[in-house]
Tab-separated table of C-alpha atoms and ligand atoms in Angstrom:
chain	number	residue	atom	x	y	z
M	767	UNK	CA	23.927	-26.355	-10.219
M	768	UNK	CA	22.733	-24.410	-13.246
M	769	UNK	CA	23.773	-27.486	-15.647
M	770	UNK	CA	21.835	-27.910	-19.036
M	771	UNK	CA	19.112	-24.868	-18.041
M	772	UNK	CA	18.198	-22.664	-20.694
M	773	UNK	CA	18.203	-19.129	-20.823
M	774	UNK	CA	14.505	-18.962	-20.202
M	775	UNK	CA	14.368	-21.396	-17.963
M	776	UNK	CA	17.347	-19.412	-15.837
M	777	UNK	CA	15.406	-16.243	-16.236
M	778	UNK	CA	11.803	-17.797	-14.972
M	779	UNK	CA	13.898	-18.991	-11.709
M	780	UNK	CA	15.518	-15.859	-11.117
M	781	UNK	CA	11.753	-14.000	-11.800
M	782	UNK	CA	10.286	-16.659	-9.261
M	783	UNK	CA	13.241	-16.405	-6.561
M	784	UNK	CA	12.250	-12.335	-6.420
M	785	UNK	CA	9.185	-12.693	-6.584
M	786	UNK	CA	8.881	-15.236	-4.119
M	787	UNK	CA	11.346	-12.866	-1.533
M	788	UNK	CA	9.810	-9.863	-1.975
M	789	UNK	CA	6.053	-10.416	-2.093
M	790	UNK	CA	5.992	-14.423	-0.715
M	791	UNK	CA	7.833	-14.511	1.667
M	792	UNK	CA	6.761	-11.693	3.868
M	793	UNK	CA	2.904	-12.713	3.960
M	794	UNK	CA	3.486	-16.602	4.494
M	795	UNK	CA	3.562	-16.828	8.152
M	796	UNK	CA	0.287	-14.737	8.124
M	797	UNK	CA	-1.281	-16.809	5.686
M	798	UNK	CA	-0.398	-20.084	7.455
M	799	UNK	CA	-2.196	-18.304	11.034
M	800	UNK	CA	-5.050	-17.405	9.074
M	801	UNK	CA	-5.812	-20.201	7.069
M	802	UNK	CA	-7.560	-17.657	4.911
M	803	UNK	CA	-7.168	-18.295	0.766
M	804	UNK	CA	-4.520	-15.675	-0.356
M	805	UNK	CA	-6.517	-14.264	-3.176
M	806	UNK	CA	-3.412	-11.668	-3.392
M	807	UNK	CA	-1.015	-14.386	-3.892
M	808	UNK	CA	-3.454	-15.210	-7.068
M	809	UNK	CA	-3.500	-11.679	-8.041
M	810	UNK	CA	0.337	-11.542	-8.365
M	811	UNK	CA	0.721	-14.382	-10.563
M	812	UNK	CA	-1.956	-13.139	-12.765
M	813	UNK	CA	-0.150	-9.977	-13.004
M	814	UNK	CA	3.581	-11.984	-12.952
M	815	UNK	CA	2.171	-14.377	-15.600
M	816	UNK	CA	3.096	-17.127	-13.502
M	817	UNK	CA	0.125	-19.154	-14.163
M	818	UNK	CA	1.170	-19.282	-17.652
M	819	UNK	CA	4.141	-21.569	-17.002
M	820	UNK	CA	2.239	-24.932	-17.111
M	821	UNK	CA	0.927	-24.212	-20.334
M	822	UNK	CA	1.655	-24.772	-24.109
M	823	UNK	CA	2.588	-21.296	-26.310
M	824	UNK	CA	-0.367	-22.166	-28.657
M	825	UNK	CA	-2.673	-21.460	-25.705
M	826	UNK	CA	-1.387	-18.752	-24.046
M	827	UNK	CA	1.126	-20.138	-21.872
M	828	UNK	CA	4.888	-20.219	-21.311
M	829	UNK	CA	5.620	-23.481	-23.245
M	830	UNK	CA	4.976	-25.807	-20.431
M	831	UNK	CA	7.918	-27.829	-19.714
M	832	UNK	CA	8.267	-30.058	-17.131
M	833	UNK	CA	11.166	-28.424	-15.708
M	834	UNK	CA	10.644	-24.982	-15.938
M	835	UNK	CA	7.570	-25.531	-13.704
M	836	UNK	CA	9.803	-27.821	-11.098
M	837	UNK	CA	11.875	-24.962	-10.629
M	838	UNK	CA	9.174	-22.303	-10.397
M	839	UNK	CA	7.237	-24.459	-7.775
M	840	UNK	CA	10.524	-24.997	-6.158
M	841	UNK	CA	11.052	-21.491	-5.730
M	842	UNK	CA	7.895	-20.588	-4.472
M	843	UNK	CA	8.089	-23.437	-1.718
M	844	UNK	CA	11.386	-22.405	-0.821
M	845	UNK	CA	9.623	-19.326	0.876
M	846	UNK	CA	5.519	-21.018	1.476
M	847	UNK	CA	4.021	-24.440	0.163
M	848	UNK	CA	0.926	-22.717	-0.168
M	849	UNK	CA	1.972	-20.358	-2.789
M	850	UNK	CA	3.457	-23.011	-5.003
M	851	UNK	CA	0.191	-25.296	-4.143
M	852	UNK	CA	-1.928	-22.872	-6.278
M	853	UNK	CA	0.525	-22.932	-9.198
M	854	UNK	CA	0.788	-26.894	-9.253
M	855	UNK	CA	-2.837	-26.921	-8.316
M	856	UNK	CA	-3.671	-25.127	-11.675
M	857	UNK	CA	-0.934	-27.447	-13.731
M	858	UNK	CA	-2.535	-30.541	-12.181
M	859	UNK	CA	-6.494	-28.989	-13.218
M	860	UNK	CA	-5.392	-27.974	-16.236
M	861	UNK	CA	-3.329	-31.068	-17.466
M	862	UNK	CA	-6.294	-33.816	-17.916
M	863	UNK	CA	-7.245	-31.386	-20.568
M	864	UNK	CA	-3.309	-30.127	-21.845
M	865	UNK	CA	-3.145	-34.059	-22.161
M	866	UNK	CA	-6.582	-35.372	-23.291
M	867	UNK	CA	-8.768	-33.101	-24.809
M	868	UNK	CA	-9.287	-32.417	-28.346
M	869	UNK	CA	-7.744	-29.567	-30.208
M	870	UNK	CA	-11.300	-27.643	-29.518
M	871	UNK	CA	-11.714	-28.040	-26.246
M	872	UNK	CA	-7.918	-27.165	-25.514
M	873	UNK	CA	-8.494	-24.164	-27.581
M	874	UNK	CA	-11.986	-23.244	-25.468
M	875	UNK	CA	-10.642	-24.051	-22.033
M	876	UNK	CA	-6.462	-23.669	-21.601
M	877	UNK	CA	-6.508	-20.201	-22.542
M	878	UNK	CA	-8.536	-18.704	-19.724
M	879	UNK	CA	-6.499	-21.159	-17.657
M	880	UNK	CA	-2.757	-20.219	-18.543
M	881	UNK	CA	-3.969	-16.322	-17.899
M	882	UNK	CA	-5.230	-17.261	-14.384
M	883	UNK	CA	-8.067	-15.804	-15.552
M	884	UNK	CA	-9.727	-18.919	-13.918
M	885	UNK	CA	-8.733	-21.460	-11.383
M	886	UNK	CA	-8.230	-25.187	-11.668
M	887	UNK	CA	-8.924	-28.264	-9.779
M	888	UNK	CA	-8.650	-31.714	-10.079
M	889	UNK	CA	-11.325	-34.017	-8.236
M	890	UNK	CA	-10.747	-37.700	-8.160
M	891	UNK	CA	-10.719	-38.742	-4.520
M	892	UNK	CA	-13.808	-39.364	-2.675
M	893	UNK	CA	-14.253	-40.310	1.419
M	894	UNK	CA	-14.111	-44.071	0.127
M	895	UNK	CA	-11.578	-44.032	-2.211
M	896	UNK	CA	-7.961	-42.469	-1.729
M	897	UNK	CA	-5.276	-44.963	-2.590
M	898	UNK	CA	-7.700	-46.706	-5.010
M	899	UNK	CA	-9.792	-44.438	-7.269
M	900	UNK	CA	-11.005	-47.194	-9.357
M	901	UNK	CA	-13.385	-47.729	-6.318
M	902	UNK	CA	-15.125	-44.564	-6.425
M	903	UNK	CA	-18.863	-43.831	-6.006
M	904	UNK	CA	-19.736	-40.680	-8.060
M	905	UNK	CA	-21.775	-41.583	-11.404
M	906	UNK	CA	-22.053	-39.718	-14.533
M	907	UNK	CA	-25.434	-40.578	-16.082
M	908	UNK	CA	-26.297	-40.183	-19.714
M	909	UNK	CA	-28.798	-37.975	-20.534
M	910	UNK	CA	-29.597	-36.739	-23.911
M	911	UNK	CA	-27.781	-33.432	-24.239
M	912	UNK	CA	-24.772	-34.540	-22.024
M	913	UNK	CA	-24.072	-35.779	-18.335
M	914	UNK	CA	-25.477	-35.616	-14.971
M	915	UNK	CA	-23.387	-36.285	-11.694
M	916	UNK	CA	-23.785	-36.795	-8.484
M	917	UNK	CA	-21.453	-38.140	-5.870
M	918	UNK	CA	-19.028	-36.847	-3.157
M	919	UNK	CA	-15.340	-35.657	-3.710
M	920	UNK	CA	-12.993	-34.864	-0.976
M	921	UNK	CA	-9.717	-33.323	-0.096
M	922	UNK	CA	-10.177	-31.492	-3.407
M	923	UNK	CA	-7.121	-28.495	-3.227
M	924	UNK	CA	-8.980	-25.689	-4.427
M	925	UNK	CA	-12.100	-26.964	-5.119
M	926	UNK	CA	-13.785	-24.578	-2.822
M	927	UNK	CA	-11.966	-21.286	-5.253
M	928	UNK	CA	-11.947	-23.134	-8.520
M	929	UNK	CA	-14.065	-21.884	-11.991
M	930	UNK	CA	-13.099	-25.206	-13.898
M	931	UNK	CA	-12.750	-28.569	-11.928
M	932	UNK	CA	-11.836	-31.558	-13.749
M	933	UNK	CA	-13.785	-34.535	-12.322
M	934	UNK	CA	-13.590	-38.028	-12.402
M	935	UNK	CA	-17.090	-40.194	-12.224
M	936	UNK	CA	-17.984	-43.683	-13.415
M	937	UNK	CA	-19.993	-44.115	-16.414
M	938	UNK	CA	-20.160	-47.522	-16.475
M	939	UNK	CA	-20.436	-48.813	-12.935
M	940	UNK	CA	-19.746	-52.375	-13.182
M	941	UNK	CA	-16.795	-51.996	-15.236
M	942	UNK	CA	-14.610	-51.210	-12.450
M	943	UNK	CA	-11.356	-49.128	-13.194
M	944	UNK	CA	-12.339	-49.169	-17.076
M	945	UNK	CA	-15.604	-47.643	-16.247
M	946	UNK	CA	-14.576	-44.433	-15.591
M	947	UNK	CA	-14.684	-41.189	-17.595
M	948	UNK	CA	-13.521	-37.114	-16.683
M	949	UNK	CA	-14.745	-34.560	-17.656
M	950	UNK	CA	-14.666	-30.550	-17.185
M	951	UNK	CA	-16.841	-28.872	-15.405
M	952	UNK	CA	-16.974	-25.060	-16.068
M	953	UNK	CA	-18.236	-22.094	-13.980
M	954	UNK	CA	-18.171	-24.497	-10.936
M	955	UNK	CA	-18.618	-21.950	-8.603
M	956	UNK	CA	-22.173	-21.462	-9.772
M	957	UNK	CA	-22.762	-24.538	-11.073
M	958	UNK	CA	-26.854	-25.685	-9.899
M	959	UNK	CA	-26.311	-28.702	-7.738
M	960	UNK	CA	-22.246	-28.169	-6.528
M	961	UNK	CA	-22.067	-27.190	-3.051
M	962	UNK	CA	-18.046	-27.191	-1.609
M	963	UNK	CA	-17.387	-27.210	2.330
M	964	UNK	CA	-13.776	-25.996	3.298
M	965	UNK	CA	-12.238	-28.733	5.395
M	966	UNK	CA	-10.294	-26.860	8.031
M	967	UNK	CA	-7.954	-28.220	10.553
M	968	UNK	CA	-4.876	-28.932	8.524
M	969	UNK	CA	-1.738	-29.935	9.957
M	970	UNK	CA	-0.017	-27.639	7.294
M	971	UNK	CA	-0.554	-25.925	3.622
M	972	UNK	CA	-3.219	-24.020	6.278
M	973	UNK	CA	-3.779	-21.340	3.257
M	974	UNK	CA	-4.497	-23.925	0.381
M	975	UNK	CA	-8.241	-24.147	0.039
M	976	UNK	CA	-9.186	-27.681	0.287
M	977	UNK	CA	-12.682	-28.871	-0.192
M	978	UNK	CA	-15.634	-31.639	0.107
M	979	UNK	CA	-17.389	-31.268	-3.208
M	980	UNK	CA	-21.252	-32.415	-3.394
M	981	UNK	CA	-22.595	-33.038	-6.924
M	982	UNK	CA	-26.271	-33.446	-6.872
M	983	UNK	CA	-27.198	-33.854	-10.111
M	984	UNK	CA	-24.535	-31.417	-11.648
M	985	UNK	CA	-24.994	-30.986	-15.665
M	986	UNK	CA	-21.914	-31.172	-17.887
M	987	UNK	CA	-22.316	-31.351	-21.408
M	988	UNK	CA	-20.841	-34.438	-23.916
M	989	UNK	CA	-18.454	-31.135	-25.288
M	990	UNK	CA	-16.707	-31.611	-21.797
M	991	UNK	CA	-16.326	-35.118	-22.076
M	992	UNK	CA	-12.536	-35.842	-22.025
M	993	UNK	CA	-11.547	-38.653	-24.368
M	994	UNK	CA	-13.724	-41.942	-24.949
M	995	UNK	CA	-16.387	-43.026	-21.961
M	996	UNK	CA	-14.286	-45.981	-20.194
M	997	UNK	CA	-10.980	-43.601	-20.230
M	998	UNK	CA	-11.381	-41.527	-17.257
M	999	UNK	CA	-8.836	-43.334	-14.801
M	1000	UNK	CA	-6.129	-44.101	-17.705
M	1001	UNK	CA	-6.153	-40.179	-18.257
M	1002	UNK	CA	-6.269	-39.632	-14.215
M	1003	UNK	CA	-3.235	-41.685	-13.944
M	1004	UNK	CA	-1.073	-40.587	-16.847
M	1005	UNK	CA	-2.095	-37.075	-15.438
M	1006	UNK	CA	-0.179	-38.057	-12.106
M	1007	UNK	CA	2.377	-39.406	-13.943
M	1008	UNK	CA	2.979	-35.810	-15.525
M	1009	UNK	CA	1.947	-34.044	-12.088
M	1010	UNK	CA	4.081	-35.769	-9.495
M	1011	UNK	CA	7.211	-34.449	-10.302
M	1012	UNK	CA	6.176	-31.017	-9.583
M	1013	UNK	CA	5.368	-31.971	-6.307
M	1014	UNK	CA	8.910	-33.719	-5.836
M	1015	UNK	CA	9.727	-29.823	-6.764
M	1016	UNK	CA	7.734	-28.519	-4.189
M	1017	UNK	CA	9.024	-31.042	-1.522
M	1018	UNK	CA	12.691	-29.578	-2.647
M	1019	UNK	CA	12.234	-26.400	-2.476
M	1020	UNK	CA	10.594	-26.633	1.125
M	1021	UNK	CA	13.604	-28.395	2.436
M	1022	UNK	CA	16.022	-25.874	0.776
M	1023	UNK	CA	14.040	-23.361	2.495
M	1024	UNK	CA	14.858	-25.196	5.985
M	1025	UNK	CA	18.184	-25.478	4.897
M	1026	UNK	CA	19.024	-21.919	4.344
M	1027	UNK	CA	16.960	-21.035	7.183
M	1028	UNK	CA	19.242	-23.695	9.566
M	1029	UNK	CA	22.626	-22.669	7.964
M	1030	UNK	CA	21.945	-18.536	8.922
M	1031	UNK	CA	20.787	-19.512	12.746
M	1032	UNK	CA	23.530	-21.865	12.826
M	1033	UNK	CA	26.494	-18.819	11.619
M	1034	UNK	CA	24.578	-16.823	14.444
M	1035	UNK	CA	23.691	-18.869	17.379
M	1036	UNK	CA	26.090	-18.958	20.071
M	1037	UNK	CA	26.333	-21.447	22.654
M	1038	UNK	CA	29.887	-22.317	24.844
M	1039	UNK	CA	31.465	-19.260	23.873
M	1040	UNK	CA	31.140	-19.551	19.567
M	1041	UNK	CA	28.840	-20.190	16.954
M	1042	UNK	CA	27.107	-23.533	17.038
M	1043	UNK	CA	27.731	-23.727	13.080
M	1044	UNK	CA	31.401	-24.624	14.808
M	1045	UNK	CA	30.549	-27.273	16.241
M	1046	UNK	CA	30.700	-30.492	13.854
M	1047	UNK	CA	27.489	-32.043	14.823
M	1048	UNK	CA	25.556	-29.381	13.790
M	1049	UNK	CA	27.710	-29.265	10.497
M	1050	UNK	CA	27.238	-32.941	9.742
M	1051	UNK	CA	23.800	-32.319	10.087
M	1052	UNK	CA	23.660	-29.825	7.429
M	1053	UNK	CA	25.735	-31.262	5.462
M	1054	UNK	CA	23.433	-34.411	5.497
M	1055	UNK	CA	20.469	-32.284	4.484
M	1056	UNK	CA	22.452	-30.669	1.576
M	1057	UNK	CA	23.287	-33.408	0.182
M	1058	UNK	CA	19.984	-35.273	0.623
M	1059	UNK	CA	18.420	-31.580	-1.315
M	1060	UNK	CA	21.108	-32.317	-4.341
M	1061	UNK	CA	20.131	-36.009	-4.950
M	1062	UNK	CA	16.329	-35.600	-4.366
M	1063	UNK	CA	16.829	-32.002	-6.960
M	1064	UNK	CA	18.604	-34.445	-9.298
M	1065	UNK	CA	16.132	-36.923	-9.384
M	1066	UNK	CA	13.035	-34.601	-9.724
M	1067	UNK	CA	15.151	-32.778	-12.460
M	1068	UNK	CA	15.544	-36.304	-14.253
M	1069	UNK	CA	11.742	-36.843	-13.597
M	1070	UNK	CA	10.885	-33.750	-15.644
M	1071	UNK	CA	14.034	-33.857	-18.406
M	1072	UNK	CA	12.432	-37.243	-19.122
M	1073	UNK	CA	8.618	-35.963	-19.747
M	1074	UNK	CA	9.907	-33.113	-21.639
M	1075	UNK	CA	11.770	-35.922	-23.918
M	1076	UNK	CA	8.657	-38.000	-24.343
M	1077	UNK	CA	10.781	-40.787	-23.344
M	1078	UNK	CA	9.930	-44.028	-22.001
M	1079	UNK	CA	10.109	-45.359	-18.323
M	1080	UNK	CA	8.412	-41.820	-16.850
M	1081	UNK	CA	5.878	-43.043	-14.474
M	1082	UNK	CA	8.460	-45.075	-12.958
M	1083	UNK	CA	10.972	-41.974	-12.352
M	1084	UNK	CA	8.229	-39.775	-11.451
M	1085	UNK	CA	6.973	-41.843	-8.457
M	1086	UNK	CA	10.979	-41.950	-7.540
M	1087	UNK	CA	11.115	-38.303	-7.657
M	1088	UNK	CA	7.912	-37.859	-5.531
M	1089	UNK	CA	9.348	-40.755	-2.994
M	1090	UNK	CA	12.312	-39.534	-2.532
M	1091	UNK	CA	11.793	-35.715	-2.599
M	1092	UNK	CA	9.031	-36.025	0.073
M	1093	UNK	CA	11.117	-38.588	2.278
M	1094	UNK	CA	13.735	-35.646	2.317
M	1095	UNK	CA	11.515	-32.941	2.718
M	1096	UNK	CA	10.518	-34.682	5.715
M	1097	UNK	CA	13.857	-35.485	7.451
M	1098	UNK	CA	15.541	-32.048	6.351
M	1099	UNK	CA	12.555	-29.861	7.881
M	1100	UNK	CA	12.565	-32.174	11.347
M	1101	UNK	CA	16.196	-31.987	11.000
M	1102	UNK	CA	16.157	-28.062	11.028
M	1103	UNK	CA	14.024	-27.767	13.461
M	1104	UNK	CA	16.613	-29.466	15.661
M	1105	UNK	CA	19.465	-27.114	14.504
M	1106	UNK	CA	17.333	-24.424	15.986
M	1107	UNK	CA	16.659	-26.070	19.087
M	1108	UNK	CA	13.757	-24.376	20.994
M	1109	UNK	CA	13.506	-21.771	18.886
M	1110	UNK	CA	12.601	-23.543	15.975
M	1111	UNK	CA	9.777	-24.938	17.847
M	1112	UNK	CA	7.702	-22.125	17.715
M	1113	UNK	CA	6.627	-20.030	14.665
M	1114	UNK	CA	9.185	-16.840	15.013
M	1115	UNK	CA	10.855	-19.047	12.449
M	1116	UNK	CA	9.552	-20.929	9.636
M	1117	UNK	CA	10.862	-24.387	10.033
M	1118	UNK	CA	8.191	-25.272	11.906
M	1119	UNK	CA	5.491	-24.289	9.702
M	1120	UNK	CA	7.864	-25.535	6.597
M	1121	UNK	CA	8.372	-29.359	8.982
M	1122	UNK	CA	3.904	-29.103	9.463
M	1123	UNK	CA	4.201	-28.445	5.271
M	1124	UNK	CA	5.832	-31.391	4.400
M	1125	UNK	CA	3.879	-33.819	5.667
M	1126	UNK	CA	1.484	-33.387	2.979
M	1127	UNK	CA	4.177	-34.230	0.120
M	1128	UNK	CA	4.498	-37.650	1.633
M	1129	UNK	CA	0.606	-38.439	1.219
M	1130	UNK	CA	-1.018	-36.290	-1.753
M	1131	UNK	CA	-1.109	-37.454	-5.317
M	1132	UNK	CA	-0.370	-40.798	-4.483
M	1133	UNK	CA	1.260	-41.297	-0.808
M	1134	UNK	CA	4.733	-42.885	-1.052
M	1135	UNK	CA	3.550	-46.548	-0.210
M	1136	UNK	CA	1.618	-46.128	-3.282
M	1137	UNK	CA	4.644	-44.679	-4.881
M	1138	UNK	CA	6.390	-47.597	-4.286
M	1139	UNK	CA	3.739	-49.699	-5.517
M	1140	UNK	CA	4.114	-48.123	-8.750
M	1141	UNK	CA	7.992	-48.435	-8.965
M	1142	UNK	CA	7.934	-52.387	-7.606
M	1143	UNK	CA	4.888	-52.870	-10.967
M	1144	UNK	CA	7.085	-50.904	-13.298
M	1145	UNK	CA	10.456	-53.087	-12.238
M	1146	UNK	CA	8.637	-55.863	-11.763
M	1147	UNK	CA	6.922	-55.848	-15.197
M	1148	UNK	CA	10.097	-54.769	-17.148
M	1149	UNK	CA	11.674	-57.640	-15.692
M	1150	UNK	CA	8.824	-60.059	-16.099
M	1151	UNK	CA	8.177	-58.721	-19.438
M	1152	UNK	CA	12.179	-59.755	-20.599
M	1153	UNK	CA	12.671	-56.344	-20.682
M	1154	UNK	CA	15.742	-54.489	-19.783
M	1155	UNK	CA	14.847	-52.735	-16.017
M	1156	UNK	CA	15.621	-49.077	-17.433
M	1157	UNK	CA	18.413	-47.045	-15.903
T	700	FAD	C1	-4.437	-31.589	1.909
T	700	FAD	C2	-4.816	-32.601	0.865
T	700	FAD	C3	-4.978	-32.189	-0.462
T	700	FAD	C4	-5.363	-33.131	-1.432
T	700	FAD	N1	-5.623	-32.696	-2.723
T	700	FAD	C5	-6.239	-33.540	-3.605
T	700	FAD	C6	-6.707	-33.071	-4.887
T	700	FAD	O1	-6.502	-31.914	-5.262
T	700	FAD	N2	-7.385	-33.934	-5.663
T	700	FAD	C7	-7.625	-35.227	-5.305
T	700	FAD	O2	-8.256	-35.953	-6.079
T	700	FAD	N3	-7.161	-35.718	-4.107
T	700	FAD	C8	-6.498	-34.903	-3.247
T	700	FAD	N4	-6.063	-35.366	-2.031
T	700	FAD	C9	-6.317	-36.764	-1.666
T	700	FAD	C10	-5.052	-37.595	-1.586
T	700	FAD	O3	-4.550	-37.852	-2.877
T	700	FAD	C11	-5.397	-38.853	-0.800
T	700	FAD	O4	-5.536	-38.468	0.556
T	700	FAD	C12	-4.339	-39.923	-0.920
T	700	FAD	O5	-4.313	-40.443	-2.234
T	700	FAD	C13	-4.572	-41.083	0.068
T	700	FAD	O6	-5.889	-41.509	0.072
T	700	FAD	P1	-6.639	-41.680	1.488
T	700	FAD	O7	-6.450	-40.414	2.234
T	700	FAD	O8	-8.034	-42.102	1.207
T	700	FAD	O9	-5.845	-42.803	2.232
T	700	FAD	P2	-6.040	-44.390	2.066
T	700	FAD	O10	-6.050	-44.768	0.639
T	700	FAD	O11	-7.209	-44.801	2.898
T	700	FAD	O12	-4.716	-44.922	2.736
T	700	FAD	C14	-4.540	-45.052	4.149
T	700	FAD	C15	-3.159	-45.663	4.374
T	700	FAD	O13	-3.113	-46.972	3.775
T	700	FAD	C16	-2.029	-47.046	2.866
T	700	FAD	N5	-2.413	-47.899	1.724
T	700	FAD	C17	-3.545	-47.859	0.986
T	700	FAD	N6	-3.531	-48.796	0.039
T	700	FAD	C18	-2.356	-49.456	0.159
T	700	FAD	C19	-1.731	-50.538	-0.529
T	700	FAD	N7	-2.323	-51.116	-1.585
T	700	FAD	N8	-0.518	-50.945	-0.111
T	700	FAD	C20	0.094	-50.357	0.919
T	700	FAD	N9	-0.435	-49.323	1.617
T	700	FAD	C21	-1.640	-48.885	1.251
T	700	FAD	C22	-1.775	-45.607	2.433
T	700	FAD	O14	-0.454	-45.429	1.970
T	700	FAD	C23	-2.032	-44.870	3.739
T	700	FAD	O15	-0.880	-44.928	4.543
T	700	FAD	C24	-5.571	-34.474	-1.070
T	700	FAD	C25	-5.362	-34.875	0.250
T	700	FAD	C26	-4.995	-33.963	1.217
T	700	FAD	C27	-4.812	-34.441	2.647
């Protein structure tokens, strides 16, 4: 289903699927018992240029298109949602700046970004506020030379391994959602008053770093103010907008990796005297999951065609994409697991650990009843508004 890809965008995929193969795919079971960062799997797409692919040519990066990244991330999940978490993690850190900053600061920060030559993060949700991050707690105060924070983020994927976060804090606290402004803050590692504290226990992604971040009085200066005090959530929000397709991707690509996992046990498994892939229960199942893989790919696909066209109606199609993607990523991996019976119970096979992954694509950057929130305003409105409901 190579319809309407271009050359480079054929050649990325074909680069990722390798990659992802030869050097992924053998380490991800190890990296989902350890829980431990893969620092190699940031090393290779330094060296692969991978991180690059998110990013505009003027700073360094590949062009970054939508859709070139969807299929990248796709790739990469095919074989281990953890490995394509750190490249959407760095397209999500990155784009509040890609999107919102001026020409200098996209000139300072993207490059060192698009290299890999640091890591991104993106920190709006805090222990009170998830599904509504116009009710967060963390302040930015004015002070005369720039900013001072302080406040609690959580859940933050990679904020425990990330140089430049991109944080989210209310200057104006009794303005509510409009109160809100972002800003970057570099060397975070280091920074005087950041502490992070892994949160362990996941139910899957068990090699993604994901973080508590404490700012106690954490200095950023006015230069890393992103757009106008008071825009902060309308730049968190189109960010999404931009983001959640790539994690429709992901959710795709981890149920094409149950998929092709289901259809080889299913060729080889014998039970009553032949393969079980003879049987047409088993082949209705898989033939259920393929074509719940093409629609949610086709969706996700429209999702990104659509951002790279500037065209209107995108926040509506990307929280489709996201919805339905993740729904499917959900059935196909607990459907897999079924094709392999006991044996894809336990981790000798990855359907298991790719069933545990996505979970998570159901509830990050939005969970799907917020998803559907978004597409019930966006109808809703268009209709209300006299307007056409877009197709
Ligand atoms: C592993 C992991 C990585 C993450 N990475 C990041 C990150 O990098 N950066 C970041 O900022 N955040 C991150 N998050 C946070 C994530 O986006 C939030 O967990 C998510 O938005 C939900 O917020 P919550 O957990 O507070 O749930 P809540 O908002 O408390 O929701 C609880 C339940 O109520 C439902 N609900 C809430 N409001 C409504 C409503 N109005 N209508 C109907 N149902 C509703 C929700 O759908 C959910 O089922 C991550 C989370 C996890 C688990």
């Amino acid at each position: 289903m190579d319809l309407g890809l271009s050359e480079d965008q054929l050649s990325i995929r074909a680069a990722l699927r390798e990659l992802a193969r030869t050097r992924i795919a053998p380490r991800a079971r190890e990296v989902d018992e350890t829980g431990a960062f893969p620092w190699d799997y940031v090393e290779l797409f330094r060296g692969h240029d991978v991180f690059a692919i998110p990013f505009p040519a003027e700073h360094g990066g590949l062009g970054g298109d939508a859709l070139t990244l969807a299929l990248a991330v796709e790739e990469l999940a095919r074989v281990d949602t953890t490995a394509s978490l750190i490249l959407a993690v760095q397209a999500l850190g990155s784009y509040p700046i890609t999107l919102a900053g001026s020409a200098e600061q996209r000139r300072r920060l993207l490059p060192d970004l698009a290299s890999g030559a640091r890591l991104a993060a993106y920190a709006l949700s805090e222990p009170g506020a998830g599904s509504d991050p116009a009710g967060m707690e963390t302040r930015a105060e004015r002070r005369d030379d720039g900013y001072v924070i302080t406040g609690t983020k959580t859940w933050i994927s990679g904020g425990g391994v990330a140089d430049t976060i991109t944080v989210f804090a209310k200057t104006d606290p009794g303005a509510g959602a409009s109160g809100v402004s972002a800003f970057v803050l570099e060397d975070a590692r280091s920074a005087p008053g950041l502490s992070a504290s892994t949160i362990h226990g996941k139910l899957g992604i068990r090699g993604s770093n994901t973080a508590e971040l404490r700012f106690e009085g954490v200095a950023v200066p006015e230069a890393n103010r992103l757009g106008a005090e008071g825009e902060g959530l309308r730049i968190a929000l189109r960010v999404l907008d931009r983001s959640r397709p790539g994690i429709a991707a992901q959710a795709v690509g981890i149920a094409q990796g149950a998929l092709d996992c289901a259809v080889d046990y299913a060729r080889e498994r014998r039970q009553f005297g032949r393969p079980i892939a003879e049987f047409q229960a088993i082949q209705f199942m898989l033939a259920d999951m393929d074509a719940q893989i093409q629609a949610a790919r086709a969706v996700t696909h429209l999702a990104c065609r659509m951002i790279d066209a500037g065209a209107d109606g995108t926040t509506r199609v990307a929280a489709i994409a996201k919805l339905v993607a993740s729904d499917t990523a959900m059935r196909v991996t607990t459907d897999a697991v079924q094709v392999l019976g006991g044996y894809g119970y336990v981790s000798d096979f990855p359907v298991e650990r790719m069933m545990r992954d996505a979970k998570i694509t159901q509830i990050y950057e939005g969970t799907n009843q917020i998803q559907r929130l978004v597409i019930a305003r966006a109808l809703l409105g268009e209709r209300g508004a006299g307007g056409r409901s877009s197709s």
